[in-house]
XYZ file of C-alpha atoms in Angstrom:
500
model
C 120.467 74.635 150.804
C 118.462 74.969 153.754
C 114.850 74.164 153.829
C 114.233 78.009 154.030
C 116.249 78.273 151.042
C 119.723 80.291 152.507
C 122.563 79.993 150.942
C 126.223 80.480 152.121
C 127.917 83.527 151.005
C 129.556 83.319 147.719
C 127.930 80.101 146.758
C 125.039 81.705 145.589
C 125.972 81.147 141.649
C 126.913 77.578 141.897
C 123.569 76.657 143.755
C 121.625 78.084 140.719
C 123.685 76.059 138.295
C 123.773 72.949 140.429
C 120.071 73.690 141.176
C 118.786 73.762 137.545
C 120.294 71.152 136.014
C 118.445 68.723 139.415
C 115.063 70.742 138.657
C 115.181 69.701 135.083
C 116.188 66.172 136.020
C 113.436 66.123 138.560
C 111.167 67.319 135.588
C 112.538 64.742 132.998
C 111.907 62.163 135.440
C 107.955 63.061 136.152
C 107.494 63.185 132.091
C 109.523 60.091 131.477
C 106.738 58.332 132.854
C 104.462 59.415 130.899
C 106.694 59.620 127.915
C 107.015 55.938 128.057
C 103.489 55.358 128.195
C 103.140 57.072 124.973
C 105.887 55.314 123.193
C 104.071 52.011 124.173
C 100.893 53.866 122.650
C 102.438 54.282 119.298
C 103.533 50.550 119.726
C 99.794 49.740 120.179
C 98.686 51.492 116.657
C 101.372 49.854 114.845
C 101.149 46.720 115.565
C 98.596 45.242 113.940
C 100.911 45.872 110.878
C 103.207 43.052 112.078
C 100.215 40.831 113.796
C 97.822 40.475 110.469
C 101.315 40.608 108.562
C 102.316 37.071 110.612
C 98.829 35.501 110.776
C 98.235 35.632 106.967
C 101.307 33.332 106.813
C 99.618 29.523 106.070
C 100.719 28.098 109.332
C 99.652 31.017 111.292
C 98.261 29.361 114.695
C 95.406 31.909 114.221
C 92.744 32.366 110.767
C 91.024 35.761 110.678
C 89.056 36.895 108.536
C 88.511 40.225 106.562
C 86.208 41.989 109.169
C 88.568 40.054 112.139
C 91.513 42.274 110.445
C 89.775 45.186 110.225
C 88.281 45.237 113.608
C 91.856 44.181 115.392
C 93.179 47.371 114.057
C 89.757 49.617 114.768
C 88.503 48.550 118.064
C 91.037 50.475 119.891
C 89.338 53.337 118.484
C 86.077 52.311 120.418
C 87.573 51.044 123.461
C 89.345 55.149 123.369
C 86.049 55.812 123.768
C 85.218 54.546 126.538
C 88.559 55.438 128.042
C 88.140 59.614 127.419
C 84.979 59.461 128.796
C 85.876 58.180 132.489
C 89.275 60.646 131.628
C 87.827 63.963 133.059
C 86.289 62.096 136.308
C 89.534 60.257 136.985
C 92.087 63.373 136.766
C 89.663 65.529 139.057
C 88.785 63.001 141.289
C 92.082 61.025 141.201
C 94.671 63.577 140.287
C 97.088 63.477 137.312
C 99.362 60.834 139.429
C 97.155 57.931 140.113
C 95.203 58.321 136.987
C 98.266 57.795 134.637
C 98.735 54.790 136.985
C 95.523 53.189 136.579
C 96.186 53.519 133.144
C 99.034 51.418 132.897
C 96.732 48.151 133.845
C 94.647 47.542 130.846
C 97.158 48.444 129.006
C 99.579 45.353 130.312
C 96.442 42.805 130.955
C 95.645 43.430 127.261
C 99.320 42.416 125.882
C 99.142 39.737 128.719
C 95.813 38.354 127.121
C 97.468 39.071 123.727
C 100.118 36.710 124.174
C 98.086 33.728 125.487
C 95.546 34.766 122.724
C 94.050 31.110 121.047
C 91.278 32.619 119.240
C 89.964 36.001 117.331
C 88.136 36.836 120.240
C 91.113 36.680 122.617
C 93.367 39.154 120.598
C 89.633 41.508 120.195
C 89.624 41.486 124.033
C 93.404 42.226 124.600
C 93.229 45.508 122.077
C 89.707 46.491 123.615
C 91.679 46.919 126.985
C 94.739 48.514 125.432
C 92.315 50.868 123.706
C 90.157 51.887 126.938
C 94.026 52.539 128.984
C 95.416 54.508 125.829
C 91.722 56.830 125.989
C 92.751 57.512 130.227
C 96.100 58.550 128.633
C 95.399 60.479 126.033
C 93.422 62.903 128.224
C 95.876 62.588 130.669
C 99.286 62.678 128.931
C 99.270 66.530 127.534
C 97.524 67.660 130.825
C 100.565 66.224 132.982
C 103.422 66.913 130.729
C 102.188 70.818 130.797
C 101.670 70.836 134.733
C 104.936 69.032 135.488
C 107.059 71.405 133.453
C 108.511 74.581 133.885
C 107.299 77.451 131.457
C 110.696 77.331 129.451
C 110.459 73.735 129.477
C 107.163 73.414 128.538
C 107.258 73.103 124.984
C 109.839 70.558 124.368
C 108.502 68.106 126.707
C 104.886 68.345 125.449
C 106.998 67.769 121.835
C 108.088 64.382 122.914
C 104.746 63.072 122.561
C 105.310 62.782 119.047
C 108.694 61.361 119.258
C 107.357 59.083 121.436
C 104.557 57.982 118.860
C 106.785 57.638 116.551
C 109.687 55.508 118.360
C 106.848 53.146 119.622
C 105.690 52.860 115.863
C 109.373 52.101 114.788
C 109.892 49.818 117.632
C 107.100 47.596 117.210
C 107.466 47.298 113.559
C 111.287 46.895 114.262
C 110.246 43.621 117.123
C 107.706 42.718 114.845
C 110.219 42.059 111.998
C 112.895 39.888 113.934
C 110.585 38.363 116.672
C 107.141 35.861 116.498
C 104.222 38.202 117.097
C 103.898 36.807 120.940
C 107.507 37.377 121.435
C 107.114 41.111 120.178
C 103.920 41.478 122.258
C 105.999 40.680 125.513
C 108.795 43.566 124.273
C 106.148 45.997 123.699
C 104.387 45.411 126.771
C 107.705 46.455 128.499
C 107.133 49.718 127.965
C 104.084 50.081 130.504
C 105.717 48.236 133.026
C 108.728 50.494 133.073
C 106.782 53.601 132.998
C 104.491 52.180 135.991
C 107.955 52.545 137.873
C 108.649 55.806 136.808
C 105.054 57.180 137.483
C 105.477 55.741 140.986
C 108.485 57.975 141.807
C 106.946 61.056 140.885
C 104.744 63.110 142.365
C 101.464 64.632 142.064
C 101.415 67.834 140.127
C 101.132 70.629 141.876
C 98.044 73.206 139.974
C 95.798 70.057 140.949
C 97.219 69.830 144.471
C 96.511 73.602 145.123
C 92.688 73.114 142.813
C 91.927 70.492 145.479
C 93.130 72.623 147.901
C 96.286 70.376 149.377
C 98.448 73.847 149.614
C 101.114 72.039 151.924
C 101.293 69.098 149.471
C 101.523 71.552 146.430
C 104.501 73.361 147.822
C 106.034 70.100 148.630
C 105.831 69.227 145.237
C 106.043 72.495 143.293
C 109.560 72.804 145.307
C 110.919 69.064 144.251
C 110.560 69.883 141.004
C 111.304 73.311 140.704
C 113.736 74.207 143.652
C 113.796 77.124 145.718
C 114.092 80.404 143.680
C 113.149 84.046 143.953
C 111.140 83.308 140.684
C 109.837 79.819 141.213
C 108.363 80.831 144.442
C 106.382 84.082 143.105
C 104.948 81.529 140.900
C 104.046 79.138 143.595
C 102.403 82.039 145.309
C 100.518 83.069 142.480
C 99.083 79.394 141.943
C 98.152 78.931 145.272
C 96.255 82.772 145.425
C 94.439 81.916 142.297
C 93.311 78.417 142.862
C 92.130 80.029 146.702
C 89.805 82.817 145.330
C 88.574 80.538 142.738
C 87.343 77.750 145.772
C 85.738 80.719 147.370
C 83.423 81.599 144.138
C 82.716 77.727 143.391
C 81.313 77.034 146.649
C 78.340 79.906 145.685
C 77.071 77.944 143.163
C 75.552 75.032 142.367
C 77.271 71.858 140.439
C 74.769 72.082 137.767
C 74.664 75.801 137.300
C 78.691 75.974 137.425
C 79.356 73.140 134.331
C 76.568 75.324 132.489
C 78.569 78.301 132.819
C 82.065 76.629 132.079
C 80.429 75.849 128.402
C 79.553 79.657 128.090
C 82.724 80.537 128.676
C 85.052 81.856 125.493
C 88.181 80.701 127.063
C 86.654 76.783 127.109
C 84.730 76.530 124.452
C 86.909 78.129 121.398
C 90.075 75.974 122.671
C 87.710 73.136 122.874
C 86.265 73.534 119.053
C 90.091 73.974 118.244
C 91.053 70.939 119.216
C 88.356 68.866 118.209
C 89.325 70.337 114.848
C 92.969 69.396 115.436
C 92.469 66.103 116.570
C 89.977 65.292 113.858
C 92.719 66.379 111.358
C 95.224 64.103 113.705
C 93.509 61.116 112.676
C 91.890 62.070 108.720
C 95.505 62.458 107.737
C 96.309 58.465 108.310
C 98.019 59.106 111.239
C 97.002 55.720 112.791
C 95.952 53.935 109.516
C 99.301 53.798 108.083
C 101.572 51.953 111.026
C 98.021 49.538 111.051
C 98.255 49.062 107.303
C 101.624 49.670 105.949
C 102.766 46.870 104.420
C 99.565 46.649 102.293
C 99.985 50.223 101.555
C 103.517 49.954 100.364
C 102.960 46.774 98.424
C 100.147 49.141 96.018
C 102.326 52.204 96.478
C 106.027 50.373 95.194
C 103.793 47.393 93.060
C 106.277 45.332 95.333
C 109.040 46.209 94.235
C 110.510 47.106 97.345
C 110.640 43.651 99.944
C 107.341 44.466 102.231
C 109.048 44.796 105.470
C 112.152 46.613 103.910
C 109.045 49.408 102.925
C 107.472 49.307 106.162
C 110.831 50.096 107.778
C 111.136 53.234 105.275
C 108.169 54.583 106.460
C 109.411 54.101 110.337
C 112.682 55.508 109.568
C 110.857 58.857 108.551
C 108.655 59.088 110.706
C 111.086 58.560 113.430
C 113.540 61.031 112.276
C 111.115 63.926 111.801
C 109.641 63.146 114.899
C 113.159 63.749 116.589
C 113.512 67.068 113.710
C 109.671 68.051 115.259
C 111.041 68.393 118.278
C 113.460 71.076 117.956
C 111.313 72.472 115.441
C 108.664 73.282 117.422
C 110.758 75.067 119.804
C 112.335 77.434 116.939
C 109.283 78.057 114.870
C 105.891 79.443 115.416
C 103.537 76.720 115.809
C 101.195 77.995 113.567
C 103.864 77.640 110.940
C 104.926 74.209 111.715
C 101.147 73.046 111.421
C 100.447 74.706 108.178
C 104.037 73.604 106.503
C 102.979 69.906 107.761
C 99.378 70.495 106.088
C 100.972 71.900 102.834
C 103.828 68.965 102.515
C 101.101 66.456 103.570
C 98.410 67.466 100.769
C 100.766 68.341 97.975
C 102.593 64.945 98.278
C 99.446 62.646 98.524
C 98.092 64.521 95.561
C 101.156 63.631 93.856
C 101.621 60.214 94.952
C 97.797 59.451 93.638
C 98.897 61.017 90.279
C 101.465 58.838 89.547
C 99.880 55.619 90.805
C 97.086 56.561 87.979
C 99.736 57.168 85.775
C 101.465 53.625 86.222
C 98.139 51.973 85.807
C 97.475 54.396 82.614
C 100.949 52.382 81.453
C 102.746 55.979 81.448
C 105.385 55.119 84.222
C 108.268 52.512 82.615
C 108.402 49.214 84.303
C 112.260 50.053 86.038
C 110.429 53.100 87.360
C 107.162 51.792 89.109
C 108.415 52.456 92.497
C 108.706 56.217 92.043
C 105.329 56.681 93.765
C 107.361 55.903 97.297
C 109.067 58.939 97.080
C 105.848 61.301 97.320
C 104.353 58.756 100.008
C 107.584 58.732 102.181
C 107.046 63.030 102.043
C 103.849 62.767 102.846
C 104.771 60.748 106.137
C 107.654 63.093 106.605
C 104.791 66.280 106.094
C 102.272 64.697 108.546
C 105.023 64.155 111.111
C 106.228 67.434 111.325
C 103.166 69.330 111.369
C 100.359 67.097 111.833
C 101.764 64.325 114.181
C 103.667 66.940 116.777
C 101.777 70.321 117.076
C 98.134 68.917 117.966
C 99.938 67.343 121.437
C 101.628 70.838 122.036
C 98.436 72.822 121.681
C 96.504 70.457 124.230
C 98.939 70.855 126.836
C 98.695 74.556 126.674
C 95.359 75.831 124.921
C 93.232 74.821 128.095
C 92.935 76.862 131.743
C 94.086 74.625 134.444
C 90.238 74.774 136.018
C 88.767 73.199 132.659
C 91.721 71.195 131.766
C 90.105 68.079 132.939
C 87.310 68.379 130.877
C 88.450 69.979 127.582
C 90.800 67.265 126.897
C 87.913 64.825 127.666
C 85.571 66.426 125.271
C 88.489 66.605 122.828
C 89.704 63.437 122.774
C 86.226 61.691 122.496
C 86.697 63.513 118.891
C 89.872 61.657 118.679
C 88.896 58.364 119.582
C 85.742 58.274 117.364
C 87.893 59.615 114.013
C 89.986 56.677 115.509
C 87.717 54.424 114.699
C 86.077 55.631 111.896
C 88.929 56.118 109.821
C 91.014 52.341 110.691
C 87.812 50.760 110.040
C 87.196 52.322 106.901
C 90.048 51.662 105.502
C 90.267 48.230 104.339
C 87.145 48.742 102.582
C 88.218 52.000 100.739
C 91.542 50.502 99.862
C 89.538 47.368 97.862
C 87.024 50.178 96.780
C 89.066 53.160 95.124
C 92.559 51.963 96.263
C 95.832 53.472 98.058
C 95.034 56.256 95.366
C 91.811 56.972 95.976
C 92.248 57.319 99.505
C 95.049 59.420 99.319
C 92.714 61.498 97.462
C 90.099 61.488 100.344
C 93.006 62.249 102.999
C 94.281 64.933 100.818
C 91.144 66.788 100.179
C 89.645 66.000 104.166
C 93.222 67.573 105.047
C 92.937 70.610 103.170
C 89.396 70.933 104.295
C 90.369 70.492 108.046
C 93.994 73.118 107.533
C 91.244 75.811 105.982
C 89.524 75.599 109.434
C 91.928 76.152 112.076
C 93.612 78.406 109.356
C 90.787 81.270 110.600
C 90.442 79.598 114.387
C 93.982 79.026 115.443
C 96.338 81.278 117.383
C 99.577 81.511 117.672
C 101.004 80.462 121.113
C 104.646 79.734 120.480
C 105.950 82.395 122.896
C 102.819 83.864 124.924
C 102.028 82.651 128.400
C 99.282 81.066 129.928
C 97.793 84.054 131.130
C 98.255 85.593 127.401
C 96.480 82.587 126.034
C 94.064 82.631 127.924
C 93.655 86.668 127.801
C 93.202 85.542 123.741
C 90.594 83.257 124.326
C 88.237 85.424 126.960
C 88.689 88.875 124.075
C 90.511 91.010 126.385
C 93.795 92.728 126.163
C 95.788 91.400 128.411
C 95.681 93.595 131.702
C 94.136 96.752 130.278
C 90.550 95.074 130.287
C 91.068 94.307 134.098
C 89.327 96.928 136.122
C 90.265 95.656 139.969
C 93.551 96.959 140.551
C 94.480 94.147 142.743
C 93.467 91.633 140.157
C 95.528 93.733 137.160
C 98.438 93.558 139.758
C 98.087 89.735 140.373
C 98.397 89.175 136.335
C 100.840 91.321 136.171
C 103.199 89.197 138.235
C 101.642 85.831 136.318
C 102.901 87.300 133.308
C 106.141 88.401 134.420
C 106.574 84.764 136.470
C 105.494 83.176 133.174
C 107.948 85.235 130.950
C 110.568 84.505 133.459
């Protein structure tokens, strides 16, 4: 193929073919990078479940306390903080590329600093940095996986950020079972390193190119990752006419008065509410208190009848295996669907797993049978995986306009990150309080409460386009709201290049 794009005569069909499957390669490659970051994300969250599990031992190197416990598996949640808030300013000022970069630093000088730790402090430090790296990412990750992918691609790609969670969950537990915690620090740190290599080969995306206005370098990039076809170039034009007219109207107003009117806008601030709703249910369900406490949790839930690490691996196994499920799922079903079954599974099974814990302690459950209560926890990981784990990370890559991207996953995930927090910390306490029981009652009723919610605000989006989203979100219908002819005529080919 020429750099125009000719082909020979005849050849025509085996370009395509040959074309696509390097396009999607090209693709795979840019979200690999990222991918990889995630899985040593999910690594991060769980493994505090092997570190406290190893330092309890009596010749652990390193005493903690209690509160040291409870704040080694929290503090990420602050350092997200602090992370989500320089996330917006880093992927407008930086672009998508160089932030997911950065991010990769903290992240391996906190394992580094991990595995020299001597002291409490040390290991405090290491997961503070880990934390503020995972809050850049976290913004960063659904933002490039959507703007990297093509349209049909979309959807599965932005689905391996819950495969990813949980492989890094089932890896860490996995290194933290046959290695010493230092030795299981240096695998898990791998995983940054590796996807610092494949960040480096990728490019920028190209919707921030073109909203910088760096046309050339946008259709340099667009094309290496989506070829040269009739199609693909309609929607390259279309990208680079919208983010044009849109530099024109900025530059009329001021800073100030332009962020003012981005928070008056329907099509920011519902998606916005959404997923602060959806990431607050992310975390309420356990999602990050389980890999941090699961041998604990298991111990209470089987009365140790199952070998602690051989019920921590349980729990990975599921959660790995619907996370793999997830991602087909979410390609077949509406995502409204997926959520809700995931909220329904999630609720009924820790409702029934506190029932018959209060029924073994009541003396109603035989002594051979005191381990039933696994089999209602195990579906309730399987219900939050499904539903709860994968379709939050789907929305966020595709609920936002690209010009407010930036800043509604910032806003967003600062909802994250605090629930982070919150919940990890508070849950030593509540399981010495009420126990595993009790606060599977709390998650069950905070889950129903939060599933009621985005019952009433969430859309479907499982098959609409961007521009159809979008078109949701501002209250109009589609093009017949759209009174410039010109303007109906450039959404009309959006939607068709989007469909296509």
């Amino acid at each position: 193929m020429s750099e125009k794009g000719y082909m020979e005569p005849g050849m025509e069909e085996m370009k395509k073919s040959e074309n696509a499957v390097l396009q999607f390669m090209r693709q795979l490659l840019a979200v690999s990078g990222v991918v990889l970051y995630m899985i040593g994300t999910g690594a991060n969250i769980a493994y505090p479940g092997v570190l406290l599990e190893q330092l309890r031992q009596s010749d652990s190197v390193l005493r903690l306390t209690p509160d040291h416990e409870s704040w080694i598996a929290s503090i990420l949640g602050l350092a997200l903080i602090s992370g989500i808030v320089v996330a917006p300013f880093c992927l407008q000022k930086f672009g998508r590329r160089l932030t997911n970069q950065l991010s990769t630093l903290p992240a391996l000088a906190g394992w580094g600093l991990l595995i020299a730790a001597r002291a409490p402090t040390a290991l405090l430090i290491s997961r503070s940095l880990q934390g503020f790296g995972m809050g850049i990412q976290a913004a960063c990750a659904p933002v490039s996986i959507a703007e990297y992918s093509a349209p049909k691609h979309r959807g599965a790609f932005l689905a391996t950020i819950a495969f990813s969670f949980a492989t890094g969950m089932l890896l860490a537990h996995t290194f933290g079972t046959l290695l010493y915690w230092r030795s299981a620090a240096v695998a898990c740190a791998s995983f940054y390193l590796v996807s610092l290599i494949l960040i480096s080969l990728s490019p920028e995306t190209p919707p921030y190119l073109a909203s910088v206005g760096k046309y050339n370098e946008c259709c340099k990039s667009f094309r290496w990752l989506r070829g040269y076809t009739e199609e693909s170039e309609k929607e390259l034009s279309v990208l680079l006419d919208s983010q044009k007219n849109k530099a024109v109207t900025v530059t009329k107003e001021s800073r100030l008065k332009m962020i003012a009117s981005i928070f008056k806008k329907p099509e920011f601030y519902k998606p916005t509410i959404i997923m602060m709703f959806m990431f607050i249910l992310f975390q309420i369900s356990g999602m990050t208190v389980v890999p941090s406490y699961t041998v604990p949790m298991m111990d209470e839930v089987t009365d140790k009848a199952i070998e602690p690490y051989t019920s921590m691996l349980m729990v990975d196994v599921v959660r790995f295996v619907t996370a793999v499920i997830g991602c087909g799922v979410v390609n077949r079903l509406n995502r409204r669907t997926v959520l809700f079954i995931g909220v329904y599974v999630s609720v009924t099974s820790l409702f029934c797993a506190a029932l018959l814990l209060y029924l073994r302690d009541f003396g109603y459950i035989p002594e051979e049978y005191k381990w039933v209560p696994a089999i209602p926890t195990l579906t309730y990981i399987f219900g939050k995986t499904l539903g709860i784990l994968t379709i939050p990370w789907a929305i966020a890559g595709e609920i936002f306009p690209l010009q407010y991207r930036s800043l509604g996953s910032g806003i967003s995930g600062m909802f994250l990150s605090i629930m982070f927090f919150v919940v990890v910390k508070t849950a030593p306490t509540s399981f010495r309080q009420i126990g595993v029981k009790g606060t599977f009652c709390v998650y069950g009723l905070c889950i129903a409460i939060c599933g009621a919610f985005l019952f009433f605000l969430l859309p479907e989006t499982k098959g609409k386009t961007l521009y159809e989203i979008e078109c949701h979100f501002k209250g109009i219908n589609e093009t017949s709201d759209v009174s410039d002819p010109c303007e109906k005529d450039k959404m009309l080919e959006l939607k068709k290049v989007e469909e296509g």
